[in-house]
mmCIF file of C-alpha atoms in Angstrom:
data_model
loop_
_atom_site.group_PDB
_atom_site.id
_atom_site.type_symbol
_atom_site.label_atom_id
_atom_site.label_comp_id
_atom_site.label_asym_id
_atom_site.label_seq_id
_atom_site.Cartn_x
_atom_site.Cartn_y
_atom_site.Cartn_z
ATOM 1 C CA UNK A 1 72.823 33.469 101.755
ATOM 2 C CA UNK A 2 71.427 31.378 98.893
ATOM 3 C CA UNK A 3 69.428 33.259 96.230
ATOM 4 C CA UNK A 4 65.960 31.715 96.745
ATOM 5 C CA UNK A 5 66.233 31.733 100.531
ATOM 6 C CA UNK A 6 67.299 35.397 100.629
ATOM 7 C CA UNK A 7 64.403 36.404 98.347
ATOM 8 C CA UNK A 8 61.909 34.564 100.602
ATOM 9 C CA UNK A 9 63.470 36.025 103.761
ATOM 10 C CA UNK A 10 63.243 39.561 102.376
ATOM 11 C CA UNK A 11 59.578 39.042 101.466
ATOM 12 C CA UNK A 12 58.908 38.064 105.098
ATOM 13 C CA UNK A 13 61.030 40.877 106.523
ATOM 14 C CA UNK A 14 59.111 43.539 104.557
ATOM 15 C CA UNK A 15 56.049 42.743 106.675
ATOM 16 C CA UNK A 16 57.745 43.813 109.912
ATOM 17 C CA UNK A 17 56.791 47.193 111.368
ATOM 18 C CA UNK A 18 60.447 48.226 111.654
ATOM 19 C CA UNK A 19 61.415 47.321 108.068
ATOM 20 C CA UNK A 20 63.223 50.001 106.069
ATOM 21 C CA UNK A 21 64.357 50.136 102.441
ATOM 22 C CA UNK A 22 67.790 51.389 103.449
ATOM 23 C CA UNK A 23 68.368 48.167 105.376
ATOM 24 C CA UNK A 24 67.326 46.028 102.447
ATOM 25 C CA UNK A 25 70.120 47.555 100.379
ATOM 26 C CA UNK A 26 72.591 45.745 102.700
ATOM 27 C CA UNK A 27 70.945 42.407 101.926
ATOM 28 C CA UNK A 28 70.900 42.390 98.138
ATOM 29 C CA UNK A 29 73.899 40.124 97.537
ATOM 30 C CA UNK A 30 73.108 36.417 97.330
ATOM 31 C CA UNK A 31 75.110 33.383 96.190
ATOM 32 C CA UNK A 32 74.517 30.281 94.130
ATOM 33 C CA UNK A 33 74.033 27.086 96.085
ATOM 34 C CA UNK A 34 77.169 25.492 94.584
ATOM 35 C CA UNK A 35 79.378 28.290 95.962
ATOM 36 C CA UNK A 36 77.928 27.940 99.472
ATOM 37 C CA UNK A 37 78.264 24.157 99.355
ATOM 38 C CA UNK A 38 81.922 24.426 98.342
ATOM 39 C CA UNK A 39 82.663 26.901 101.162
ATOM 40 C CA UNK A 40 81.143 24.508 103.721
ATOM 41 C CA UNK A 41 82.761 21.337 102.357
ATOM 42 C CA UNK A 42 86.163 22.694 101.414
ATOM 43 C CA UNK A 43 86.853 25.959 103.219
ATOM 44 C CA UNK A 44 85.721 25.460 106.838
ATOM 45 C CA UNK A 45 82.566 27.589 106.606
ATOM 46 C CA UNK A 46 79.727 26.943 109.071
ATOM 47 C CA UNK A 47 76.545 25.907 107.232
ATOM 48 C CA UNK A 48 73.203 27.616 107.831
ATOM 49 C CA UNK A 49 70.255 25.253 107.490
ATOM 50 C CA UNK A 50 66.529 25.959 107.168
ATOM 51 C CA UNK A 51 64.112 23.012 107.217
ATOM 52 C CA UNK A 52 67.107 20.670 106.761
ATOM 53 C CA UNK A 53 68.283 22.473 103.632
ATOM 54 C CA UNK A 54 71.592 24.330 103.304
ATOM 55 C CA UNK A 55 70.612 27.982 102.698
ATOM 56 C CA UNK A 56 73.807 29.851 103.501
ATOM 57 C CA UNK A 57 77.038 29.813 105.463
ATOM 58 C CA UNK A 58 79.241 31.854 107.751
ATOM 59 C CA UNK A 59 82.872 32.047 106.652
ATOM 60 C CA UNK A 60 85.802 32.122 109.046
ATOM 61 C CA UNK A 61 87.172 35.607 109.649
ATOM 62 C CA UNK A 62 90.827 34.599 110.055
ATOM 63 C CA UNK A 63 93.029 31.725 108.916
ATOM 64 C CA UNK A 64 94.583 30.808 112.294
ATOM 65 C CA UNK A 65 92.733 32.768 115.022
ATOM 66 C CA UNK A 66 90.406 30.272 116.751
ATOM 67 C CA UNK A 67 88.380 33.174 118.205
ATOM 68 C CA UNK A 68 87.428 34.115 114.637
ATOM 69 C CA UNK A 69 86.609 30.614 113.397
ATOM 70 C CA UNK A 70 83.418 30.196 111.385
ATOM 71 C CA UNK A 71 81.698 28.499 114.343
ATOM 72 C CA UNK A 72 82.486 31.346 116.766
ATOM 73 C CA UNK A 73 81.577 34.023 114.205
ATOM 74 C CA UNK A 74 78.272 32.174 113.640
ATOM 75 C CA UNK A 75 77.518 32.270 117.401
ATOM 76 C CA UNK A 76 78.473 35.964 117.520
ATOM 77 C CA UNK A 77 76.200 36.814 114.589
ATOM 78 C CA UNK A 78 73.296 34.914 116.187
ATOM 79 C CA UNK A 79 73.619 37.070 119.322
ATOM 80 C CA UNK A 80 73.984 40.270 117.330
ATOM 81 C CA UNK A 81 71.091 39.575 114.935
ATOM 82 C CA UNK A 82 68.621 38.448 117.610
ATOM 83 C CA UNK A 83 69.657 41.390 119.798
ATOM 84 C CA UNK A 84 68.990 43.786 116.910
ATOM 85 C CA UNK A 85 65.496 42.294 116.438
ATOM 86 C CA UNK A 86 64.708 42.764 120.139
ATOM 87 C CA UNK A 87 66.052 46.353 120.077
ATOM 88 C CA UNK A 88 64.036 47.183 116.955
ATOM 89 C CA UNK A 89 60.868 45.731 118.471
ATOM 90 C CA UNK A 90 61.410 47.842 121.602
ATOM 91 C CA UNK A 91 61.668 51.131 119.718
ATOM 92 C CA UNK A 92 58.935 50.326 117.164
ATOM 93 C CA UNK A 93 56.309 49.150 119.665
ATOM 94 C CA UNK A 94 56.880 52.023 122.088
ATOM 95 C CA UNK A 95 57.417 54.861 119.580
ATOM 96 C CA UNK A 96 60.904 55.533 120.916
ATOM 97 C CA UNK A 97 63.205 57.783 118.911
ATOM 98 C CA UNK A 98 66.455 55.733 118.759
ATOM 99 C CA UNK A 99 68.518 58.940 118.532
ATOM 100 C CA UNK A 100 67.460 59.816 122.126
ATOM 101 C CA UNK A 101 69.154 56.717 123.587
ATOM 102 C CA UNK A 102 72.352 57.617 125.454
ATOM 103 C CA UNK A 103 73.766 54.270 126.523
ATOM 104 C CA UNK A 104 73.335 50.574 125.672
ATOM 105 C CA UNK A 105 74.221 47.626 127.923
ATOM 106 C CA UNK A 106 74.393 44.201 126.235
ATOM 107 C CA UNK A 107 74.105 41.298 128.691
ATOM 108 C CA UNK A 108 73.910 38.019 126.766
ATOM 109 C CA UNK A 109 75.863 34.831 127.512
ATOM 110 C CA UNK A 110 78.240 35.233 124.568
ATOM 111 C CA UNK A 111 81.416 37.240 124.030
ATOM 112 C CA UNK A 112 83.159 38.540 120.911
ATOM 113 C CA UNK A 113 86.779 39.379 120.295
ATOM 114 C CA UNK A 114 89.966 38.021 118.747
ATOM 115 C CA UNK A 115 93.271 36.541 119.913
ATOM 116 C CA UNK A 116 94.429 39.960 121.134
ATOM 117 C CA UNK A 117 91.349 40.578 123.323
ATOM 118 C CA UNK A 118 89.294 37.437 123.749
ATOM 119 C CA UNK A 119 85.824 38.429 124.889
ATOM 120 C CA UNK A 120 86.835 42.093 124.883
ATOM 121 C CA UNK A 121 84.576 43.148 122.001
ATOM 122 C CA UNK A 122 81.409 45.218 122.068
ATOM 123 C CA UNK A 123 78.038 43.759 121.029
ATOM 124 C CA UNK A 124 76.269 46.775 122.574
ATOM 125 C CA UNK A 125 77.588 49.371 120.133
ATOM 126 C CA UNK A 126 77.265 47.018 117.156
ATOM 127 C CA UNK A 127 73.584 46.397 117.974
ATOM 128 C CA UNK A 128 73.000 50.117 118.661
ATOM 129 C CA UNK A 129 74.480 51.047 115.280
ATOM 130 C CA UNK A 130 72.232 48.594 113.423
ATOM 131 C CA UNK A 131 69.168 49.842 115.309
ATOM 132 C CA UNK A 132 69.806 53.508 114.488
ATOM 133 C CA UNK A 133 70.883 54.608 117.992
ATOM 134 C CA UNK A 134 73.568 56.850 116.525
ATOM 135 C CA UNK A 135 73.983 59.012 119.652
ATOM 136 C CA UNK A 136 74.497 56.091 122.019
ATOM 137 C CA UNK A 137 77.661 54.606 123.405
ATOM 138 C CA UNK A 138 77.704 51.366 125.361
ATOM 139 C CA UNK A 139 79.440 48.253 126.610
ATOM 140 C CA UNK A 140 78.879 44.559 127.350
ATOM 141 C CA UNK A 141 78.190 43.336 130.878
ATOM 142 C CA UNK A 142 78.647 39.649 131.715
ATOM 143 C CA UNK A 143 77.490 37.477 134.625
ATOM 144 C CA UNK A 144 76.148 34.198 133.217
ATOM 145 C CA UNK A 145 72.314 34.144 133.320
ATOM 146 C CA UNK A 146 72.323 36.804 136.095
ATOM 147 C CA UNK A 147 73.802 39.473 133.797
ATOM 148 C CA UNK A 148 70.359 41.023 133.019
ATOM 149 C CA UNK A 149 69.830 41.689 136.745
ATOM 150 C CA UNK A 150 73.282 43.258 137.094
ATOM 151 C CA UNK A 151 72.442 45.328 133.990
ATOM 152 C CA UNK A 152 69.082 46.448 135.379
ATOM 153 C CA UNK A 153 70.699 47.676 138.605
ATOM 154 C CA UNK A 154 73.501 49.370 136.651
ATOM 155 C CA UNK A 155 71.103 51.064 134.200
ATOM 156 C CA UNK A 156 68.792 52.285 136.981
ATOM 157 C CA UNK A 157 71.785 53.646 138.898
ATOM 158 C CA UNK A 158 73.118 55.483 135.816
ATOM 159 C CA UNK A 159 69.732 57.117 135.238
ATOM 160 C CA UNK A 160 69.186 57.952 138.921
ATOM 161 C CA UNK A 161 72.657 59.535 139.092
ATOM 162 C CA UNK A 162 71.830 61.682 136.055
ATOM 163 C CA UNK A 163 74.762 60.286 134.072
ATOM 164 C CA UNK A 164 72.414 59.250 131.240
ATOM 165 C CA UNK A 165 68.718 59.887 130.632
ATOM 166 C CA UNK A 166 67.889 56.846 128.484
ATOM 167 C CA UNK A 167 69.631 53.489 128.837
ATOM 168 C CA UNK A 168 68.697 50.400 126.819
ATOM 169 C CA UNK A 169 69.469 46.915 128.111
ATOM 170 C CA UNK A 170 69.582 44.307 125.338
ATOM 171 C CA UNK A 171 70.581 40.661 125.054
ATOM 172 C CA UNK A 172 70.688 38.396 122.035
ATOM 173 C CA UNK A 173 70.150 34.644 122.234
ATOM 174 C CA UNK A 174 73.090 32.289 122.789
ATOM 175 C CA UNK A 175 72.924 29.348 120.389
ATOM 176 C CA UNK A 176 75.416 27.373 122.495
ATOM 177 C CA UNK A 177 72.940 27.316 125.401
ATOM 178 C CA UNK A 178 70.351 25.530 123.248
ATOM 179 C CA UNK A 179 72.517 22.409 123.282
ATOM 180 C CA UNK A 180 72.915 22.424 127.055
ATOM 181 C CA UNK A 181 69.646 20.670 127.961
ATOM 182 C CA UNK A 182 69.088 19.152 124.512
ATOM 183 C CA UNK A 183 71.638 16.382 125.032
ATOM 184 C CA UNK A 184 69.695 15.012 128.015
ATOM 185 C CA UNK A 185 66.339 15.366 126.258
ATOM 186 C CA UNK A 186 67.537 13.218 123.356
ATOM 187 C CA UNK A 187 69.167 10.713 125.746
ATOM 188 C CA UNK A 188 65.790 10.180 127.471
ATOM 189 C CA UNK A 189 63.808 9.867 124.233
ATOM 190 C CA UNK A 190 62.300 13.362 124.326
ATOM 191 C CA UNK A 191 62.389 15.725 121.366
ATOM 192 C CA UNK A 192 64.725 18.693 121.880
ATOM 193 C CA UNK A 193 62.405 20.883 123.945
ATOM 194 C CA UNK A 194 64.600 23.980 123.979
ATOM 195 C CA UNK A 195 64.888 24.901 120.312
ATOM 196 C CA UNK A 196 64.155 28.636 120.193
ATOM 197 C CA UNK A 197 66.450 31.593 120.785
ATOM 198 C CA UNK A 198 65.304 34.189 123.271
ATOM 199 C CA UNK A 199 66.243 37.865 123.087
ATOM 200 C CA UNK A 200 64.981 40.919 124.951
ATOM 201 C CA UNK A 201 65.396 44.689 125.237
ATOM 202 C CA UNK A 202 64.355 47.168 127.942
ATOM 203 C CA UNK A 203 64.422 50.957 128.120
ATOM 204 C CA UNK A 204 65.340 52.389 131.529
ATOM 205 C CA UNK A 205 64.660 56.128 131.690
ATOM 206 C CA UNK A 206 63.536 58.904 134.016
ATOM 207 C CA UNK A 207 60.196 58.510 135.785
ATOM 208 C CA UNK A 208 57.368 59.184 133.299
ATOM 209 C CA UNK A 209 54.591 58.774 135.871
ATOM 210 C CA UNK A 210 53.207 55.727 134.055
ATOM 211 C CA UNK A 211 55.802 52.956 133.905
ATOM 212 C CA UNK A 212 56.988 50.809 136.853
ATOM 213 C CA UNK A 213 59.596 52.431 139.110
ATOM 214 C CA UNK A 214 62.839 50.680 140.075
ATOM 215 C CA UNK A 215 63.722 51.259 143.729
ATOM 216 C CA UNK A 216 67.510 51.282 144.081
ATOM 217 C CA UNK A 217 67.438 51.959 147.852
ATOM 218 C CA UNK A 218 67.339 48.290 148.905
ATOM 219 C CA UNK A 219 69.119 46.012 146.436
ATOM 220 C CA UNK A 220 69.606 42.303 147.129
ATOM 221 C CA UNK A 221 73.102 40.939 146.477
ATOM 222 C CA UNK A 222 74.436 37.418 146.151
ATOM 223 C CA UNK A 223 77.835 38.295 147.587
ATOM 224 C CA UNK A 224 81.072 36.337 147.194
ATOM 225 C CA UNK A 225 80.821 35.133 150.791
ATOM 226 C CA UNK A 226 77.138 34.140 150.661
ATOM 227 C CA UNK A 227 77.605 30.473 149.747
ATOM 228 C CA UNK A 228 75.681 28.492 147.168
ATOM 229 C CA UNK A 229 72.885 26.676 149.033
ATOM 230 C CA UNK A 230 69.395 27.816 147.927
ATOM 231 C CA UNK A 231 68.610 29.022 151.462
ATOM 232 C CA UNK A 232 71.802 31.117 151.649
ATOM 233 C CA UNK A 233 71.182 32.602 148.206
ATOM 234 C CA UNK A 234 67.564 33.573 148.939
ATOM 235 C CA UNK A 235 68.552 34.984 152.355
ATOM 236 C CA UNK A 236 71.167 37.193 150.714
ATOM 237 C CA UNK A 237 69.041 38.286 147.749
ATOM 238 C CA UNK A 238 65.641 38.670 149.446
ATOM 239 C CA UNK A 239 65.585 38.601 153.238
ATOM 240 C CA UNK A 240 68.601 40.816 153.981
ATOM 241 C CA UNK A 241 67.468 43.795 151.813
ATOM 242 C CA UNK A 242 63.867 43.459 153.089
ATOM 243 C CA UNK A 243 65.103 43.619 156.694
ATOM 244 C CA UNK A 244 67.087 46.753 155.850
ATOM 245 C CA UNK A 245 63.868 48.241 154.474
ATOM 246 C CA UNK A 246 61.904 47.244 157.571
ATOM 247 C CA UNK A 247 59.749 44.796 155.595
ATOM 248 C CA UNK A 248 58.765 41.129 155.881
ATOM 249 C CA UNK A 249 58.588 38.602 153.035
ATOM 250 C CA UNK A 250 54.782 38.746 153.236
ATOM 251 C CA UNK A 251 54.806 42.535 152.680
ATOM 252 C CA UNK A 252 55.745 41.923 149.018
ATOM 253 C CA UNK A 253 52.959 40.738 146.709
ATOM 254 C CA UNK A 254 54.986 39.153 143.903
ATOM 255 C CA UNK A 255 58.339 37.429 143.608
ATOM 256 C CA UNK A 256 60.083 36.235 140.462
ATOM 257 C CA UNK A 257 62.719 33.662 141.383
ATOM 258 C CA UNK A 258 64.899 32.402 138.509
ATOM 259 C CA UNK A 259 61.950 31.607 136.254
ATOM 260 C CA UNK A 260 63.340 28.619 134.378
ATOM 261 C CA UNK A 261 60.810 26.477 132.553
ATOM 262 C CA UNK A 262 60.441 23.162 134.466
ATOM 263 C CA UNK A 263 59.171 21.417 131.303
ATOM 264 C CA UNK A 264 62.691 21.946 129.949
ATOM 265 C CA UNK A 265 64.803 21.572 133.103
ATOM 266 C CA UNK A 266 63.122 18.524 134.713
ATOM 267 C CA UNK A 267 63.884 16.065 131.882
ATOM 268 C CA UNK A 268 67.441 17.454 131.851
ATOM 269 C CA UNK A 269 67.855 16.548 135.530
ATOM 270 C CA UNK A 270 67.862 20.084 136.974
ATOM 271 C CA UNK A 271 64.473 19.824 138.710
ATOM 272 C CA UNK A 272 61.780 22.494 139.097
ATOM 273 C CA UNK A 273 63.940 25.556 139.794
ATOM 274 C CA UNK A 274 61.197 28.182 140.457
ATOM 275 C CA UNK A 275 59.314 25.832 142.815
ATOM 276 C CA UNK A 276 62.538 25.074 144.707
ATOM 277 C CA UNK A 277 63.285 28.773 145.100
ATOM 278 C CA UNK A 278 59.761 29.626 146.227
#
């Protein structure tokens, strides 16, 4: 990171409720602009830009391994960093002792690894380490944008079984996804409407008598044989488990059905997804 930018970033970071001096010691080293510029122009580094100014770069981690190119390492660091911020917000805002967390599931739309195990890496433990969850183990769970739901069911099942008491689900933002709809926005004369990374973290633990309860008795599943039409998907995910529970659709007060933002998806040609599902 460039000297002035790092100094400004640290000034901002000190205002966060989860800031610690020990962390700042990892961020002391900065570089002159000329060094960063040379790395980007001559050595294949991926530039980091803030307000259209070059403020840093990510270097490649290997000379020939495409899985460790500067671009891939940049995407990996984006997921890791945003996931850490979400994790830290979770524990700071809810007064959670990070040392009481037993297991971490990371469920973003990225993967890390190298040529010997592409996608076989572990964001979960890397994020846990940075967030101070020193007694936790963990792993990454993948399933496109449905991975958080798979993770929620898995975490609830682990807690209900008594395998772990406290499980954190975390996902960093995938920078590659920001370009997915952006191409069509630009093509149609819109500004790029999807320009912000999202990240989240949840704690799933034993019933405290206050928080919402996850019922694992009747879980909806989009099975391999379900098919892909909206009606088939909703039947499999919603109607089938409700029938097993002896309930009708109208017995449930609220549904959340793939809550994509239509302001983003309509100009990109994907329609109003929540309305279609409802």
